[in-house]
Tab-separated table of C-alpha atoms in Angstrom:
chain	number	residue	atom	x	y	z
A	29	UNK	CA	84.761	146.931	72.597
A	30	UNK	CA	80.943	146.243	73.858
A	31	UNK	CA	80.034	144.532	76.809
A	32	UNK	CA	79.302	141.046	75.396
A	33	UNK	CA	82.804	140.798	73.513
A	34	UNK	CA	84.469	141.902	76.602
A	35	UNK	CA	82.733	139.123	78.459
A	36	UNK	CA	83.405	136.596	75.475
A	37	UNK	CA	87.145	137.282	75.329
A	38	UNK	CA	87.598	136.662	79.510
A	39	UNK	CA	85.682	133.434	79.023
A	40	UNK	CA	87.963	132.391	76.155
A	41	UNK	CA	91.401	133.338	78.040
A	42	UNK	CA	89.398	131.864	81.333
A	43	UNK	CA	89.485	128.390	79.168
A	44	UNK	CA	92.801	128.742	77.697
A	45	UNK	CA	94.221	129.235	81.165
A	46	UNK	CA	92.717	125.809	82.455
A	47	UNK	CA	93.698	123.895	79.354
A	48	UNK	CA	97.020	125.229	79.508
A	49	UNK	CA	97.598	124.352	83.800
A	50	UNK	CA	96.115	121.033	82.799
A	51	UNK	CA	98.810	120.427	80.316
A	52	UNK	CA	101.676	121.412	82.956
A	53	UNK	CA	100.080	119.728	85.088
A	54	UNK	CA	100.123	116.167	83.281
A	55	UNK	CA	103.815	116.713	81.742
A	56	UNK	CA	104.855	117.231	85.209
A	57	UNK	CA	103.588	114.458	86.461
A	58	UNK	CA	104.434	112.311	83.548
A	59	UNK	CA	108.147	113.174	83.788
A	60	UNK	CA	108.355	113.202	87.628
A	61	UNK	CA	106.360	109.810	88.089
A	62	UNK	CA	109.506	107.389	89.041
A	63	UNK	CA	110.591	109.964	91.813
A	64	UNK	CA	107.484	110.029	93.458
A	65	UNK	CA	107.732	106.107	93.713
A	66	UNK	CA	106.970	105.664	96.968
A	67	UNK	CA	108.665	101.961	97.166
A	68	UNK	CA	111.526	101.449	95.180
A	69	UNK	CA	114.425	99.112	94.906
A	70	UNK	CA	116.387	99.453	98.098
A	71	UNK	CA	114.095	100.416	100.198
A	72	UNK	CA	112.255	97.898	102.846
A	73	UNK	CA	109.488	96.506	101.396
A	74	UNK	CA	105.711	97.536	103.779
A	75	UNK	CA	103.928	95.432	105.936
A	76	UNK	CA	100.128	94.121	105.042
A	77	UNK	CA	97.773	91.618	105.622
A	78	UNK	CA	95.308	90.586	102.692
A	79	UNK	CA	92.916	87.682	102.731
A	80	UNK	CA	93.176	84.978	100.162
A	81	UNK	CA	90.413	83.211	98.139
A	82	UNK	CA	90.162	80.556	101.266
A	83	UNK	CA	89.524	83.340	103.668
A	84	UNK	CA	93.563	82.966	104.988
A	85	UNK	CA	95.280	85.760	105.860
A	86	UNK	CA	98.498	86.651	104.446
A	87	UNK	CA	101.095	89.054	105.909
A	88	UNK	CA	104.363	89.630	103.876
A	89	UNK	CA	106.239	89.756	107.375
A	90	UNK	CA	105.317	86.297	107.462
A	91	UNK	CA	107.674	85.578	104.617
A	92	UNK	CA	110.533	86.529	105.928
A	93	UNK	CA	113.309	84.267	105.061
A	94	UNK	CA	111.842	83.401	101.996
A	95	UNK	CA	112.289	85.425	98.464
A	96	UNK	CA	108.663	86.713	97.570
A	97	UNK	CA	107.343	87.417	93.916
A	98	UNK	CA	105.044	90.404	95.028
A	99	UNK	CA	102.421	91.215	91.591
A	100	UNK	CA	100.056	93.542	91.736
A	101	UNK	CA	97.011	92.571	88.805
A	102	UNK	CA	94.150	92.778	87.309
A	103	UNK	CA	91.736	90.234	85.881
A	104	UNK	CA	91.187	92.498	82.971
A	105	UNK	CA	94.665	93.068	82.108
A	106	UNK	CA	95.448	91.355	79.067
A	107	UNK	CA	99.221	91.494	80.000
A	108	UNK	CA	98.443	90.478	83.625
A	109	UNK	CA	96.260	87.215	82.043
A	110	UNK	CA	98.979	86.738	79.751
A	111	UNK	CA	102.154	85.919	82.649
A	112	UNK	CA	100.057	84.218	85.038
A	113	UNK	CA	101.028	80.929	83.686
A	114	UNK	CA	104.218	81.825	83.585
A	115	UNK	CA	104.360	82.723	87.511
A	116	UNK	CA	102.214	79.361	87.696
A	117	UNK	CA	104.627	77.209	85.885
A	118	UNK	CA	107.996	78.775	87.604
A	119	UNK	CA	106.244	78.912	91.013
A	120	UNK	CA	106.066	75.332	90.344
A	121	UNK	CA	110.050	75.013	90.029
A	122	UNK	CA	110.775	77.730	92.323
A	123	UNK	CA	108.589	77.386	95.801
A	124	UNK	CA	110.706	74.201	97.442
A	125	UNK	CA	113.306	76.719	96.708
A	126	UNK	CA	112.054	79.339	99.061
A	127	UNK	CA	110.796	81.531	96.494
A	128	UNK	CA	107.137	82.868	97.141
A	129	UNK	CA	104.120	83.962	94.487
A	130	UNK	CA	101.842	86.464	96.577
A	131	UNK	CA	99.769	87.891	93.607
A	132	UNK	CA	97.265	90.707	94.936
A	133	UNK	CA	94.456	91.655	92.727
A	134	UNK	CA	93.439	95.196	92.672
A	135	UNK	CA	89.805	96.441	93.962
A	136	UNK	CA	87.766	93.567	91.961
A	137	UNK	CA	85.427	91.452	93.267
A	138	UNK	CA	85.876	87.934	95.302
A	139	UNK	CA	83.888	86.567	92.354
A	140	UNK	CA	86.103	88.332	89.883
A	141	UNK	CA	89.087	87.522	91.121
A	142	UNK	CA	88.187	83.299	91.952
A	143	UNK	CA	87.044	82.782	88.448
A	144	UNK	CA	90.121	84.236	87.286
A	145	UNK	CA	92.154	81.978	89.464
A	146	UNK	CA	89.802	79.048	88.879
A	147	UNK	CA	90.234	79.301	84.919
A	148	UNK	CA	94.301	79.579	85.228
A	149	UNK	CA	94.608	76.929	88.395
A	150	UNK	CA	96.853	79.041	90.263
A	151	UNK	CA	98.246	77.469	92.840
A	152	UNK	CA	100.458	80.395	94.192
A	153	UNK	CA	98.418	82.608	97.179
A	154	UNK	CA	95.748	85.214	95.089
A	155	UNK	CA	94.871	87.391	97.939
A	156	UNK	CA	92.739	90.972	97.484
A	157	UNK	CA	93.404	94.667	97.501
A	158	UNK	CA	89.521	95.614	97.743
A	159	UNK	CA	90.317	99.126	99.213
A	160	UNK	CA	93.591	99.109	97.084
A	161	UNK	CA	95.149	100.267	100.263
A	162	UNK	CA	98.388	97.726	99.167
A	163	UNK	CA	98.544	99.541	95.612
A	164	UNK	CA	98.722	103.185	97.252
A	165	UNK	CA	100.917	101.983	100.174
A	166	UNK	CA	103.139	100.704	97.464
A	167	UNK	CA	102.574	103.450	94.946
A	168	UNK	CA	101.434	100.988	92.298
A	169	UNK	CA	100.701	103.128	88.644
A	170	UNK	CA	100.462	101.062	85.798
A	171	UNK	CA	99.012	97.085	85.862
A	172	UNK	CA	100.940	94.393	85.938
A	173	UNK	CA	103.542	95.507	88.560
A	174	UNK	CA	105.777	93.402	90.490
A	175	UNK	CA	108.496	93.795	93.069
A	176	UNK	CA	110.723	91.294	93.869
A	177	UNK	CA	111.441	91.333	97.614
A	178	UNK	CA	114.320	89.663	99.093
A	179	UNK	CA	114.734	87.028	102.179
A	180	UNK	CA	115.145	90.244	104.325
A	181	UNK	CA	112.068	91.795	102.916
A	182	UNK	CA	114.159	94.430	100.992
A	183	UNK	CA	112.695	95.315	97.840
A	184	UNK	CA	115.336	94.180	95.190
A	185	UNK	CA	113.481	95.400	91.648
A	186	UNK	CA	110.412	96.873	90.889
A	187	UNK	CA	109.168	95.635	86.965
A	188	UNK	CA	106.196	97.551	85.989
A	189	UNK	CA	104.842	96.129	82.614
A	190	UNK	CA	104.346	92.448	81.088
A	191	UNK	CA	106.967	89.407	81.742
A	192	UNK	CA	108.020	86.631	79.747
A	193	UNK	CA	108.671	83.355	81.207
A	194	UNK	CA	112.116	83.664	80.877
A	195	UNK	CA	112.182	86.709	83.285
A	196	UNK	CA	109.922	85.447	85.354
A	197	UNK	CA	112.335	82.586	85.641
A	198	UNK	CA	115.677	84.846	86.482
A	199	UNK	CA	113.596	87.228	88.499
A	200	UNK	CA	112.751	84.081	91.025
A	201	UNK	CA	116.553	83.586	90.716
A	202	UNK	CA	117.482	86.816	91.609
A	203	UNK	CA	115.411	86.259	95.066
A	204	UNK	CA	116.033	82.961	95.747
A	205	UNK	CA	117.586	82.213	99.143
């Protein structure tokens, strides 16, 4: 076998080997992602303190005693665009209850994230995750996620994907104090 073959063949396997670790790599992560949750129903929901679009800060310690609707977004999510009238509408029926929206956006822009809120009238608090230090604290993967958090700030259910009114609806039930 000459020289050059020799060095082709080691730069094929070379390549091989690398496309094959990336493959284990992603199937092991794929198949292992809800155990490395880092926040999961059960466990005490984090501390933070986020800013809202009037420059008020928001801590979710500060909720305590209160059920709170925590949903991680973005404004180009098309689910995410989709249920924000529906946390709009049921945060409506649901906040003289003791059930809280705190909807944090996800490293977009103050501009971003108030036209977003402007357009859909949200009246809920839209506070922002510039340095998505929230989403890592909270292991957030996929967009829209939301964890319901109890009066005792114990996460109840973690719902990763779109909503329909309807569970929006029994999800504020579920938390309701």
């Amino acid at each position: 076998m000459s020289k050059r073959k020799k060095k082709r063949l080691l730069i094929r396997v070379s390549i091989l080997s690398v496309l094959i670790a990336a493959v284990v790599y992603t199937l092991y992560s794929t198949l292992t992602d809800d155990e490395r949750m880092l926040v999961k129903a059960g466990d005490a929901a984090p501390d933070f303190e986020l800013t809202d679009l009037n420059g008020e800060t928001h801590r979710l310690s500060d909720y305590k005693g209160q059920g709170v609707f925590l949903n991680f977004w973005g404004t180009w999510c098309k689910p995410c665009e989709k249920e924000m009238p529906y946390m709009e509408n049921q945060y409506q029926e649901y906040k003289d209850e003791g059930v809280q929206i705190l909807a944090v956006n996800v490293g977009e822009s103050e501009f971003q994230v108030a036209n977003f809120a402007n357009e859909y009238n949200l009246s809920f608090p839209v506070v922002r995750d510039a340095q998505k230090d929230v989403m890592y604290a909270y292991s957030i993967g996929p967009l829209p996620t939301t964890l319901l958090v109890n009066p005792e700030g114990e996460v109840v259910k973690v719902i990763k994907g779109e909503m329909t009114e309807e569970m929006v609806a029994d999800y504020m039930e579920m938390i309701k104090p």
